[in-house]
mmCIF file of C-alpha atoms and ligand atoms in Angstrom:
data_model
loop_
_atom_site.group_PDB
_atom_site.id
_atom_site.type_symbol
_atom_site.label_atom_id
_atom_site.label_comp_id
_atom_site.label_asym_id
_atom_site.label_seq_id
_atom_site.Cartn_x
_atom_site.Cartn_y
_atom_site.Cartn_z
ATOM 1 C CA MET A 1 1.824 71.705 99.044
ATOM 2 C CA ARG A 2 1.923 74.156 96.144
ATOM 3 C CA ILE A 3 2.395 77.829 96.845
ATOM 4 C CA ASP A 4 2.754 80.987 94.737
ATOM 5 C CA GLN A 5 5.921 83.045 94.841
ATOM 6 C CA LYS A 6 4.286 86.077 96.484
ATOM 7 C CA PRO A 7 2.984 84.446 99.686
ATOM 8 C CA LEU A 8 6.116 82.280 99.857
ATOM 9 C CA THR A 9 8.323 85.387 99.698
ATOM 10 C CA GLN A 10 6.172 87.039 102.358
ATOM 11 C CA ILE A 11 6.437 84.026 104.663
ATOM 12 C CA ALA A 12 10.201 83.737 104.156
ATOM 13 C CA THR A 13 10.626 87.482 104.794
ATOM 14 C CA THR A 14 8.541 87.327 107.963
ATOM 15 C CA ILE A 15 10.450 84.348 109.386
ATOM 16 C CA LEU A 16 13.881 85.889 108.721
ATOM 17 C CA HIS A 17 12.723 89.249 110.079
ATOM 18 C CA LYS A 18 11.282 87.635 113.196
ATOM 19 C CA ALA A 19 14.566 85.718 113.651
ATOM 20 C CA GLY A 20 16.376 89.048 113.879
ATOM 21 C CA ALA A 21 17.109 90.359 110.370
ATOM 22 C CA GLU A 22 16.274 93.939 109.484
ATOM 23 C CA LEU A 23 13.183 93.932 107.204
ATOM 24 C CA GLU A 24 14.791 94.999 103.889
ATOM 25 C CA ARG A 25 17.614 92.471 104.294
ATOM 26 C CA ALA A 26 15.126 89.759 105.223
ATOM 27 C CA ARG A 27 13.159 90.578 102.051
ATOM 28 C CA ALA A 28 16.277 90.552 99.826
ATOM 29 C CA VAL A 29 17.290 87.126 101.168
ATOM 30 C CA ALA A 30 13.717 85.805 100.916
ATOM 31 C CA GLU A 31 13.519 86.899 97.261
ATOM 32 C CA HIS A 32 16.907 85.305 96.563
ATOM 33 C CA LEU A 33 15.689 81.992 98.013
ATOM 34 C CA VAL A 34 12.331 82.074 96.226
ATOM 35 C CA ILE A 35 14.017 82.871 92.885
ATOM 36 C CA ALA A 36 16.165 79.757 93.432
ATOM 37 C CA ASN A 37 12.930 77.774 93.855
ATOM 38 C CA LEU A 38 11.433 79.410 90.764
ATOM 39 C CA LYS A 39 14.567 78.566 88.759
ATOM 40 C CA GLY A 40 14.274 74.907 89.748
ATOM 41 C CA HIS A 41 16.940 74.815 92.479
ATOM 42 C CA ASP A 42 14.861 73.830 95.507
ATOM 43 C CA SER A 43 18.158 72.875 97.136
ATOM 44 C CA HIS A 44 18.935 76.608 97.429
ATOM 45 C CA GLY A 45 15.426 77.872 97.967
ATOM 46 C CA VAL A 46 13.257 78.337 101.045
ATOM 47 C CA GLY A 47 14.414 74.928 102.307
ATOM 48 C CA MET A 48 17.517 76.812 103.506
ATOM 49 C CA ILE A 49 15.434 78.853 105.987
ATOM 50 C CA PRO A 50 15.835 76.379 108.898
ATOM 51 C CA SER A 51 19.618 76.456 108.489
ATOM 52 C CA TYR A 52 19.652 80.273 108.241
ATOM 53 C CA VAL A 53 17.440 80.673 111.308
ATOM 54 C CA LYS A 54 19.519 78.191 113.297
ATOM 55 C CA SER A 55 22.734 80.062 112.410
ATOM 56 C CA MET A 56 21.120 83.416 113.254
ATOM 57 C CA MET A 57 19.849 82.190 116.598
ATOM 58 C CA SER A 58 23.226 80.655 117.469
ATOM 59 C CA ASP A 59 24.970 83.919 116.577
ATOM 60 C CA LEU A 60 27.020 82.103 113.908
ATOM 61 C CA ILE A 61 26.004 84.601 111.214
ATOM 62 C CA HIS A 62 25.407 88.337 111.599
ATOM 63 C CA PRO A 63 22.617 89.471 109.259
ATOM 64 C CA GLN A 64 23.085 93.173 110.003
ATOM 65 C CA ASN A 65 26.684 93.198 108.698
ATOM 66 C CA ASP A 66 27.799 94.714 105.397
ATOM 67 C CA ALA A 67 30.769 93.659 103.271
ATOM 68 C CA LEU A 68 33.875 95.460 104.460
ATOM 69 C CA LEU A 69 36.468 96.547 101.866
ATOM 70 C CA THR A 70 39.802 95.340 103.254
ATOM 71 C CA ARG A 71 42.073 95.973 100.266
ATOM 72 C CA ASP A 72 41.800 98.108 97.144
ATOM 73 C CA SER A 73 44.418 97.439 94.473
ATOM 74 C CA GLY A 74 42.553 99.168 91.657
ATOM 75 C CA ALA A 75 41.237 96.325 89.538
ATOM 76 C CA VAL A 76 41.417 93.946 92.513
ATOM 77 C CA LEU A 77 39.138 94.392 95.513
ATOM 78 C CA SER A 78 39.079 92.303 98.683
ATOM 79 C CA PHE A 79 36.101 92.164 101.026
ATOM 80 C CA ASP A 80 35.444 90.623 104.399
ATOM 81 C CA GLY A 81 31.871 89.351 104.299
ATOM 82 C CA ASN A 82 31.785 89.730 108.075
ATOM 83 C CA LEU A 83 29.381 86.781 108.437
ATOM 84 C CA GLY A 84 26.699 88.962 106.849
ATOM 85 C CA PHE A 85 23.891 87.418 104.773
ATOM 86 C CA GLY A 86 25.556 86.025 101.615
ATOM 87 C CA ARG A 87 22.958 87.571 99.332
ATOM 88 C CA VAL A 88 23.555 91.009 100.839
ATOM 89 C CA VAL A 89 27.371 91.067 101.089
ATOM 90 C CA GLY A 90 27.673 89.213 97.769
ATOM 91 C CA ILE A 91 25.705 91.846 95.846
ATOM 92 C CA GLN A 92 27.550 94.658 97.665
ATOM 93 C CA ALA A 93 30.896 93.149 96.548
ATOM 94 C CA MET A 94 29.627 92.503 92.993
ATOM 95 C CA ASP A 95 28.379 96.094 92.649
ATOM 96 C CA GLN A 96 31.845 97.444 93.394
ATOM 97 C CA GLY A 97 33.469 94.811 91.156
ATOM 98 C CA ILE A 98 31.115 95.784 88.309
ATOM 99 C CA GLU A 99 32.082 99.433 88.691
ATOM 100 C CA ARG A 100 35.797 98.552 88.577
ATOM 101 C CA ALA A 101 35.364 96.223 85.587
ATOM 102 C CA LYS A 102 33.666 99.081 83.724
ATOM 103 C CA SER A 103 36.555 101.456 84.444
ATOM 104 C CA HIS A 104 39.487 98.985 84.138
ATOM 105 C CA GLY A 105 38.061 96.486 81.624
ATOM 106 C CA ILE A 106 38.454 93.727 84.205
ATOM 107 C CA SER A 107 38.182 93.316 87.953
ATOM 108 C CA CYS A 108 38.794 90.595 90.479
ATOM 109 C CA VAL A 109 36.718 90.505 93.658
ATOM 110 C CA ALA A 110 37.692 88.410 96.659
ATOM 111 C CA LEU A 111 34.901 87.913 99.184
ATOM 112 C CA GLY A 112 35.712 85.962 102.337
ATOM 113 C CA ASN A 113 33.693 84.859 105.315
ATOM 114 C CA ALA A 114 30.200 85.385 103.897
ATOM 115 C CA ALA A 115 27.197 83.516 105.249
ATOM 116 C CA HIS A 116 25.740 81.100 102.668
ATOM 117 C CA LEU A 117 25.680 82.777 99.239
ATOM 118 C CA GLY A 118 22.916 80.494 97.973
ATOM 119 C CA ARG A 119 22.532 80.189 94.209
ATOM 120 C CA ILE A 120 25.815 81.522 92.786
ATOM 121 C CA GLY A 121 24.150 82.140 89.407
ATOM 122 C CA ALA A 122 22.404 85.140 90.997
ATOM 123 C CA PHE A 123 25.738 86.970 91.287
ATOM 124 C CA ALA A 124 26.760 86.036 87.744
ATOM 125 C CA GLU A 125 23.365 87.205 86.446
ATOM 126 C CA HIS A 126 23.843 90.491 88.287
ATOM 127 C CA CYS A 127 27.124 90.997 86.348
ATOM 128 C CA ALA A 128 25.496 89.812 83.094
ATOM 129 C CA GLU A 129 22.699 92.375 83.510
ATOM 130 C CA ALA A 130 25.481 94.992 83.474
ATOM 131 C CA GLY A 131 26.802 93.486 80.203
ATOM 132 C CA LEU A 132 29.758 91.783 81.893
ATOM 133 C CA ILE A 133 31.172 88.262 81.717
ATOM 134 C CA SER A 134 31.994 86.720 85.084
ATOM 135 C CA THR A 135 33.581 83.607 86.533
ATOM 136 C CA HIS A 136 33.142 82.625 90.193
ATOM 137 C CA TYR A 137 35.185 80.108 92.159
ATOM 138 C CA VAL A 138 33.511 79.323 95.474
ATOM 139 C CA ASN A 139 34.318 77.068 98.409
ATOM 140 C CA VAL A 140 32.055 76.069 101.261
ATOM 141 C CA VAL A 141 33.307 76.057 104.848
ATOM 142 C CA GLY A 142 32.113 76.393 108.436
ATOM 143 C CA HIS A 143 30.877 72.857 108.970
ATOM 144 C CA ASP A 144 32.221 69.333 108.605
ATOM 145 C CA PRO A 145 33.176 68.089 105.124
ATOM 146 C CA MET A 146 30.750 65.938 103.105
ATOM 147 C CA VAL A 147 32.635 65.105 99.900
ATOM 148 C CA VAL A 148 35.473 62.661 99.148
ATOM 149 C CA ALA A 149 38.559 63.569 97.114
ATOM 150 C CA TYR A 150 38.791 61.581 93.858
ATOM 151 C CA GLY A 151 40.122 58.160 94.816
ATOM 152 C CA GLY A 152 39.599 58.808 98.555
ATOM 153 C CA ARG A 153 37.113 57.391 101.058
ATOM 154 C CA ASP A 154 36.932 59.978 103.801
ATOM 155 C CA ARG A 155 35.503 63.477 103.549
ATOM 156 C CA ARG A 156 37.648 66.477 102.586
ATOM 157 C CA PHE A 157 35.370 69.091 100.925
ATOM 158 C CA ILE A 158 31.839 70.433 100.829
ATOM 159 C CA THR A 159 30.207 71.075 97.413
ATOM 160 C CA ASN A 160 32.340 73.962 96.033
ATOM 161 C CA PRO A 161 30.231 75.613 93.321
ATOM 162 C CA PHE A 162 31.673 77.030 90.089
ATOM 163 C CA CYS A 163 29.857 79.522 87.915
ATOM 164 C CA CYS A 164 30.555 81.322 84.645
ATOM 165 C CA ALA A 165 28.139 83.560 82.750
ATOM 166 C CA VAL A 166 28.185 85.212 79.333
ATOM 167 C CA PRO A 167 25.704 88.065 78.881
ATOM 168 C CA ARG A 168 23.408 88.280 75.865
ATOM 169 C CA THR A 169 21.683 91.405 74.691
ATOM 170 C CA ASP A 170 18.249 89.710 74.697
ATOM 171 C CA GLY A 171 18.673 88.876 78.407
ATOM 172 C CA ASN A 172 18.935 85.119 77.778
ATOM 173 C CA HIS A 173 22.358 84.969 79.379
ATOM 174 C CA VAL A 174 24.418 81.786 79.182
ATOM 175 C CA VAL A 175 24.828 80.787 82.826
ATOM 176 C CA LEU A 176 26.775 77.716 83.846
ATOM 177 C CA ASP A 177 26.115 77.453 87.574
ATOM 178 C CA MET A 178 26.874 74.197 89.316
ATOM 179 C CA ALA A 179 28.106 72.370 92.361
ATOM 180 C CA THR A 180 31.321 70.451 91.633
ATOM 181 C CA THR A 181 29.688 67.415 93.198
ATOM 182 C CA THR A 182 27.438 65.244 91.018
ATOM 183 C CA VAL A 183 24.473 66.912 92.734
ATOM 184 C CA ALA A 184 24.238 69.858 95.153
ATOM 185 C CA ALA A 185 24.069 68.891 98.871
ATOM 186 C CA GLY A 186 20.640 70.506 99.111
ATOM 187 C CA LYS A 187 19.398 68.135 96.404
ATOM 188 C CA VAL A 188 20.551 65.178 98.511
ATOM 189 C CA ARG A 189 18.655 66.777 101.422
ATOM 190 C CA VAL A 190 15.525 67.190 99.267
ATOM 191 C CA ALA A 191 15.783 63.538 98.092
ATOM 192 C CA TYR A 192 16.221 62.409 101.713
ATOM 193 C CA MET A 193 13.174 64.468 102.776
ATOM 194 C CA LYS A 194 11.094 62.943 99.973
ATOM 195 C CA GLY A 195 12.461 59.415 100.544
ATOM 196 C CA GLU A 196 13.678 59.296 96.920
ATOM 197 C CA PRO A 197 16.980 57.956 95.503
ATOM 198 C CA VAL A 198 19.642 60.424 94.313
ATOM 199 C CA PRO A 199 21.141 60.187 90.779
ATOM 200 C CA GLU A 200 23.835 57.558 90.077
ATOM 201 C CA HIS A 201 27.443 58.501 90.947
ATOM 202 C CA SER A 202 26.309 61.062 93.560
ATOM 203 C CA LEU A 203 27.237 59.237 96.761
ATOM 204 C CA VAL A 204 29.456 56.593 98.290
ATOM 205 C CA ASP A 205 28.732 54.586 101.422
ATOM 206 C CA ARG A 206 31.110 54.166 104.383
ATOM 207 C CA ASN A 207 33.097 51.605 102.369
ATOM 208 C CA GLY A 208 33.571 53.957 99.431
ATOM 209 C CA LEU A 209 31.037 52.027 97.308
ATOM 210 C CA GLU A 210 28.544 53.946 95.162
ATOM 211 C CA THR A 211 24.968 54.213 96.439
ATOM 212 C CA THR A 212 21.816 56.210 95.605
ATOM 213 C CA ASP A 213 20.561 56.153 99.223
ATOM 214 C CA ALA A 214 20.610 59.715 100.624
ATOM 215 C CA SER A 215 20.419 58.416 104.207
ATOM 216 C CA VAL A 216 24.187 57.680 104.073
ATOM 217 C CA ILE A 217 24.571 61.471 104.293
ATOM 218 C CA PHE A 218 21.694 62.687 106.435
ATOM 219 C CA SER A 219 20.885 59.874 108.875
ATOM 220 C CA LYS A 220 22.845 59.878 112.137
ATOM 221 C CA ASP A 221 24.852 56.707 111.472
ATOM 222 C CA GLY A 222 25.113 57.298 107.689
ATOM 223 C CA GLY A 223 28.876 57.284 107.327
ATOM 224 C CA GLY A 224 28.799 57.976 103.577
ATOM 225 C CA ALA A 225 29.970 60.907 101.467
ATOM 226 C CA MET A 226 29.189 62.823 98.298
ATOM 227 C CA GLN A 227 31.374 62.516 95.187
ATOM 228 C CA PRO A 228 32.828 65.153 92.838
ATOM 229 C CA PHE A 229 31.199 65.070 89.361
ATOM 230 C CA GLY A 230 33.096 63.792 86.327
ATOM 231 C CA LEU A 231 35.807 61.654 87.956
ATOM 232 C CA HIS A 232 39.237 63.347 88.149
ATOM 233 C CA LYS A 233 38.167 66.328 85.992
ATOM 234 C CA GLY A 234 35.297 67.493 88.185
ATOM 235 C CA TYR A 235 37.439 66.783 91.206
ATOM 236 C CA GLY A 236 40.171 69.013 89.727
ATOM 237 C CA LEU A 237 37.701 71.886 89.377
ATOM 238 C CA MET A 238 36.573 71.303 92.978
ATOM 239 C CA VAL A 239 40.201 71.629 94.125
ATOM 240 C CA MET A 240 40.563 74.900 92.160
ATOM 241 C CA CYS A 241 37.435 76.287 93.854
ATOM 242 C CA GLU A 242 38.973 75.410 97.221
ATOM 243 C CA LEU A 243 42.314 77.052 96.386
ATOM 244 C CA LEU A 244 41.040 80.135 94.518
ATOM 245 C CA GLY A 245 37.706 80.731 96.277
ATOM 246 C CA GLY A 246 38.880 79.458 99.654
ATOM 247 C CA ALA A 247 42.613 80.034 100.137
ATOM 248 C CA LEU A 248 42.804 83.211 98.004
ATOM 249 C CA GLY A 249 39.240 84.578 98.213
ATOM 250 C CA GLY A 250 38.860 84.166 101.964
ATOM 251 C CA ASN A 251 42.044 82.615 103.384
ATOM 252 C CA PHE A 252 39.663 79.971 104.728
ATOM 253 C CA THR A 253 39.716 76.421 103.356
ATOM 254 C CA MET A 254 38.402 73.092 104.643
ATOM 255 C CA GLN A 255 41.728 72.103 106.194
ATOM 256 C CA PRO A 256 41.134 71.182 109.859
ATOM 257 C CA GLY A 257 43.091 74.126 111.300
ATOM 258 C CA ASN A 258 40.107 76.311 110.384
ATOM 259 C CA GLN A 259 36.945 76.736 112.425
ATOM 260 C CA ARG A 260 33.933 74.464 111.822
ATOM 261 C CA ALA A 261 31.335 75.957 114.150
ATOM 262 C CA GLY A 262 28.333 74.581 112.251
ATOM 263 C CA ALA A 263 27.184 77.438 109.977
ATOM 264 C CA THR A 264 27.395 77.188 106.182
ATOM 265 C CA LEU A 265 29.790 79.892 104.998
ATOM 266 C CA ASN A 266 31.188 80.707 101.557
ATOM 267 C CA ASN A 267 34.311 82.328 100.141
ATOM 268 C CA MET A 268 34.215 83.473 96.527
ATOM 269 C CA LEU A 269 36.770 84.733 94.022
ATOM 270 C CA SER A 270 35.055 86.467 91.081
ATOM 271 C CA ILE A 271 36.663 87.663 87.861
ATOM 272 C CA ILE A 272 34.497 90.188 86.032
ATOM 273 C CA LEU A 273 35.347 91.087 82.429
ATOM 274 C CA ASP A 274 33.961 93.761 80.112
ATOM 275 C CA PRO A 275 33.837 92.118 76.650
ATOM 276 C CA SER A 276 34.043 95.538 75.000
ATOM 277 C CA ALA A 277 37.545 95.918 76.492
ATOM 278 C CA VAL A 278 38.705 92.848 74.562
ATOM 279 C CA GLY A 279 37.598 93.576 71.008
ATOM 280 C CA ASP A 280 34.698 94.634 68.817
ATOM 281 C CA LEU A 281 31.561 94.106 70.921
ATOM 282 C CA ALA A 282 29.131 93.849 67.993
ATOM 283 C CA ALA A 283 31.291 91.237 66.239
ATOM 284 C CA TYR A 284 31.641 89.278 69.460
ATOM 285 C CA ASP A 285 27.882 89.354 70.146
ATOM 286 C CA ALA A 286 27.175 88.225 66.576
ATOM 287 C CA GLU A 287 29.635 85.335 66.947
ATOM 288 C CA VAL A 288 28.068 84.259 70.264
ATOM 289 C CA THR A 289 24.614 84.290 68.660
ATOM 290 C CA ALA A 290 25.806 82.346 65.590
ATOM 291 C CA MET A 291 27.406 79.678 67.791
ATOM 292 C CA ILE A 292 24.378 79.362 70.048
ATOM 293 C CA ASP A 293 22.104 79.037 67.012
ATOM 294 C CA TYR A 294 24.415 76.318 65.710
ATOM 295 C CA ILE A 295 24.179 74.502 69.060
ATOM 296 C CA TYR A 296 20.361 74.804 69.121
ATOM 297 C CA ALA A 297 20.218 73.368 65.596
ATOM 298 C CA SER A 298 21.723 70.089 66.910
ATOM 299 C CA LYS A 299 19.721 66.954 66.187
ATOM 300 C CA ALA A 300 18.437 65.937 69.606
ATOM 301 C CA ALA A 301 19.316 62.462 70.879
ATOM 302 C CA GLU A 302 16.591 59.873 71.250
ATOM 303 C CA GLY A 303 14.367 60.810 74.190
ATOM 304 C CA VAL A 304 15.622 64.414 74.285
ATOM 305 C CA GLU A 305 13.225 67.120 73.129
ATOM 306 C CA LYS A 306 15.763 69.838 72.328
ATOM 307 C CA VAL A 307 19.422 70.622 72.925
ATOM 308 C CA LEU A 308 19.770 73.446 75.448
ATOM 309 C CA ILE A 309 22.480 75.843 76.570
ATOM 310 C CA PRO A 310 23.407 76.437 80.243
ATOM 311 C CA GLY A 311 20.818 78.743 81.771
ATOM 312 C CA ASP A 312 17.915 77.367 79.680
ATOM 313 C CA PRO A 313 16.660 74.852 82.275
ATOM 314 C CA GLU A 314 16.424 77.675 84.836
ATOM 315 C CA ARG A 315 14.504 79.880 82.359
ATOM 316 C CA GLN A 316 12.095 77.033 81.619
ATOM 317 C CA SER A 317 11.524 76.373 85.308
ATOM 318 C CA LEU A 318 11.048 80.090 86.014
ATOM 319 C CA ALA A 319 8.358 80.314 83.329
ATOM 320 C CA ALA A 320 6.514 77.214 84.596
ATOM 321 C CA ARG A 321 6.744 77.892 88.323
ATOM 322 C CA SER A 322 5.905 81.596 88.011
ATOM 323 C CA THR A 323 2.595 80.467 86.518
ATOM 324 C CA ASN A 324 1.894 77.216 88.354
ATOM 325 C CA GLY A 325 3.461 77.862 91.767
ATOM 326 C CA ILE A 326 6.220 76.113 93.702
ATOM 327 C CA ASP A 327 5.856 72.608 95.155
ATOM 328 C CA ILE A 328 7.239 72.145 98.651
ATOM 329 C CA ASP A 329 7.335 68.658 100.123
ATOM 330 C CA ASP A 330 5.716 68.054 103.525
ATOM 331 C CA ASN A 331 8.974 67.368 105.400
ATOM 332 C CA SER A 332 10.598 70.572 104.136
ATOM 333 C CA TRP A 333 7.464 72.562 104.990
ATOM 334 C CA GLN A 334 7.445 71.050 108.481
ATOM 335 C CA ASP A 335 11.105 72.077 108.939
ATOM 336 C CA ILE A 336 10.285 75.616 107.777
ATOM 337 C CA THR A 337 7.329 75.762 110.178
ATOM 338 C CA ASN A 338 9.553 74.532 113.025
ATOM 339 C CA ALA A 339 12.105 77.242 112.192
ATOM 340 C CA ALA A 340 9.313 79.837 112.170
ATOM 341 C CA ASN A 341 8.143 78.594 115.581
ATOM 342 C CA ALA A 342 11.700 78.791 116.925
ATOM 343 C CA ALA A 343 11.884 82.374 115.661
ATOM 344 C CA GLY A 344 8.680 83.206 117.561
ATOM 345 C CA LEU A 345 6.005 82.863 114.850
ATOM 346 C CA SER A 346 3.106 80.547 115.556
ATOM 347 C CA THR A 347 1.833 78.008 113.024
ATOM 348 C CA ASP A 348 -1.367 80.111 112.836
ATOM 349 C CA ASP A 349 0.717 83.202 111.968
ATOM 350 C CA ILE A 350 2.193 81.232 109.050
ATOM 351 C CA LYS A 351 -1.218 79.952 107.959
ATOM 352 C CA ALA A 352 -2.512 83.526 107.945
ATOM 353 C CA LEU A 353 0.211 84.493 105.455
ATOM 354 C CA LEU A 354 -0.631 81.648 103.066
HETATM 355 P P1 LIG B 1 22.392 71.610 88.010
HETATM 356 O O1 LIG B 1 23.120 70.316 87.890
HETATM 357 O O2 LIG B 1 20.917 71.564 88.070
HETATM 358 O O3 LIG B 1 22.779 72.547 86.768
HETATM 359 C C1 LIG B 1 24.122 72.853 86.517
HETATM 360 C C2 LIG B 1 24.234 73.690 85.260
HETATM 361 O O4 LIG B 1 23.942 72.870 84.127
HETATM 362 C C3 LIG B 1 23.287 74.876 85.175
HETATM 363 O O5 LIG B 1 23.991 75.970 84.680
HETATM 364 C C4 LIG B 1 22.225 74.447 84.160
HETATM 365 O O6 LIG B 1 21.704 75.548 83.410
HETATM 366 C C5 LIG B 1 23.009 73.536 83.283
HETATM 367 N N1 LIG B 1 22.195 72.496 82.655
HETATM 368 C C6 LIG B 1 21.378 71.626 83.286
HETATM 369 N N2 LIG B 1 20.792 70.807 82.377
HETATM 370 C C7 LIG B 1 21.251 71.202 81.162
HETATM 371 C C8 LIG B 1 21.033 70.747 79.827
HETATM 372 N N3 LIG B 1 20.215 69.716 79.547
HETATM 373 N N4 LIG B 1 21.664 71.376 78.826
HETATM 374 C C9 LIG B 1 22.479 72.417 79.060
HETATM 375 N N5 LIG B 1 22.755 72.891 80.305
HETATM 376 C C10 LIG B 1 22.133 72.272 81.333
HETATM 377 O O7 LIG B 1 22.956 72.459 89.232
HETATM 378 P P2 LIG B 1 23.605 71.946 90.612
HETATM 379 O O8 LIG B 1 24.988 71.491 90.412
HETATM 380 O O9 LIG B 1 22.653 71.015 91.246
HETATM 381 O O10 LIG B 1 23.650 73.309 91.449
HETATM 382 C C11 LIG B 1 22.433 73.896 91.907
HETATM 383 C C12 LIG B 1 22.657 75.211 92.562
HETATM 384 O O11 LIG B 1 23.346 75.006 93.783
HETATM 385 C C13 LIG B 1 23.492 76.231 91.805
HETATM 386 O O12 LIG B 1 22.756 77.434 91.753
HETATM 387 C C14 LIG B 1 24.744 76.430 92.659
HETATM 388 O O13 LIG B 1 25.274 77.744 92.644
HETATM 389 C C15 LIG B 1 24.198 76.111 94.005
HETATM 390 N N6 LIG B 1 25.236 75.732 94.974
HETATM 391 C C16 LIG B 1 25.554 76.634 95.953
HETATM 392 C C17 LIG B 1 26.476 76.284 96.915
HETATM 393 C C18 LIG B 1 26.833 77.250 98.004
HETATM 394 O O14 LIG B 1 27.569 76.867 98.907
HETATM 395 N N7 LIG B 1 26.365 78.468 97.978
HETATM 396 C C19 LIG B 1 27.083 75.025 96.889
HETATM 397 C C20 LIG B 1 26.758 74.156 95.867
HETATM 398 C C21 LIG B 1 25.813 74.504 94.905
#
């Protein structure tokens, strides 16, 4: 089915509210998910609702909780996310980090124990809107691992996203926002739901051999695993996300001494930098623009329309989906409807909101 952002946001808000979230928080999370859909990341869009509702109903996340400041070292702030909604505690932590970066030139924000943060680019964009550069190392914990270490066969990680954004005065920020696996786990889920193959080099089967069949992850007797992107280099970045985002940001890594109760949780270490504290802002902006123009002027390879910079695909998707609506496959919609039913909304209630 195809649905416009407004009714989809309303449905998502209503489900999360009915599942126990206070209305404004439910709306903030719903908007965060729908923006992920609009930006082309269905893996981190409304398809997450069943997992959120399940965690809420099992008391594994606590949507009413705010981020709690646990340590203030001036330019370095540490927060306990308190199992609050990732979107909510993440923005609360970023807001304070932004304030400190403006007064100190740089800040570092550690956020541990947050419920799923969703699309990490949202937090980088929030910093970029304030004119600040940011880098985010994130690990994923709280459930069993899904990803092999480079050269390994058995699972050791989840999908540890990394994100770095450079603000631009015209609002077309450069945003590199990615899982350190070849594809995000949610994209494997979407492929599984649609019965489609995943891209090459994404998965290995139980014997450690590459496969494009998503059922090795999501079917009961799958036995496969996801792979880091880019051989040893992507794997290295995944390890850094685990150590900086996980061990430092939240003192909570994937090692088996830590709890795996079944919710998807994130820890994030963010470094936020004011470019005007480094040098001449106008000269820096002009240099960024000149370099980006030089990149755009590349001769495109055969079959490629135009060379892009990180953040462009999301802008293109946003423009198209804001106009045309968002496609949701039948299996994902059924899962969302089931989650709504579990939260106490009838299928007719959902239909009425469409
Ligand atoms: P992706 O592979 O679609 O894109 C990764 C990056 O590459 C983006 O910055 C994009 O702008 C850029 N890009 C894509 N095509 C490009 C091109 N042709 N030229 C230049 N740049 C290009 O993203 P992904 O790895 O599938 O991640 C999807 C989302 O999943 C991200 O928002 C990420 O934060 C999120 N995620 C979240 C978690 C979590 O636990 N919260 C875990 C993993 C991933």
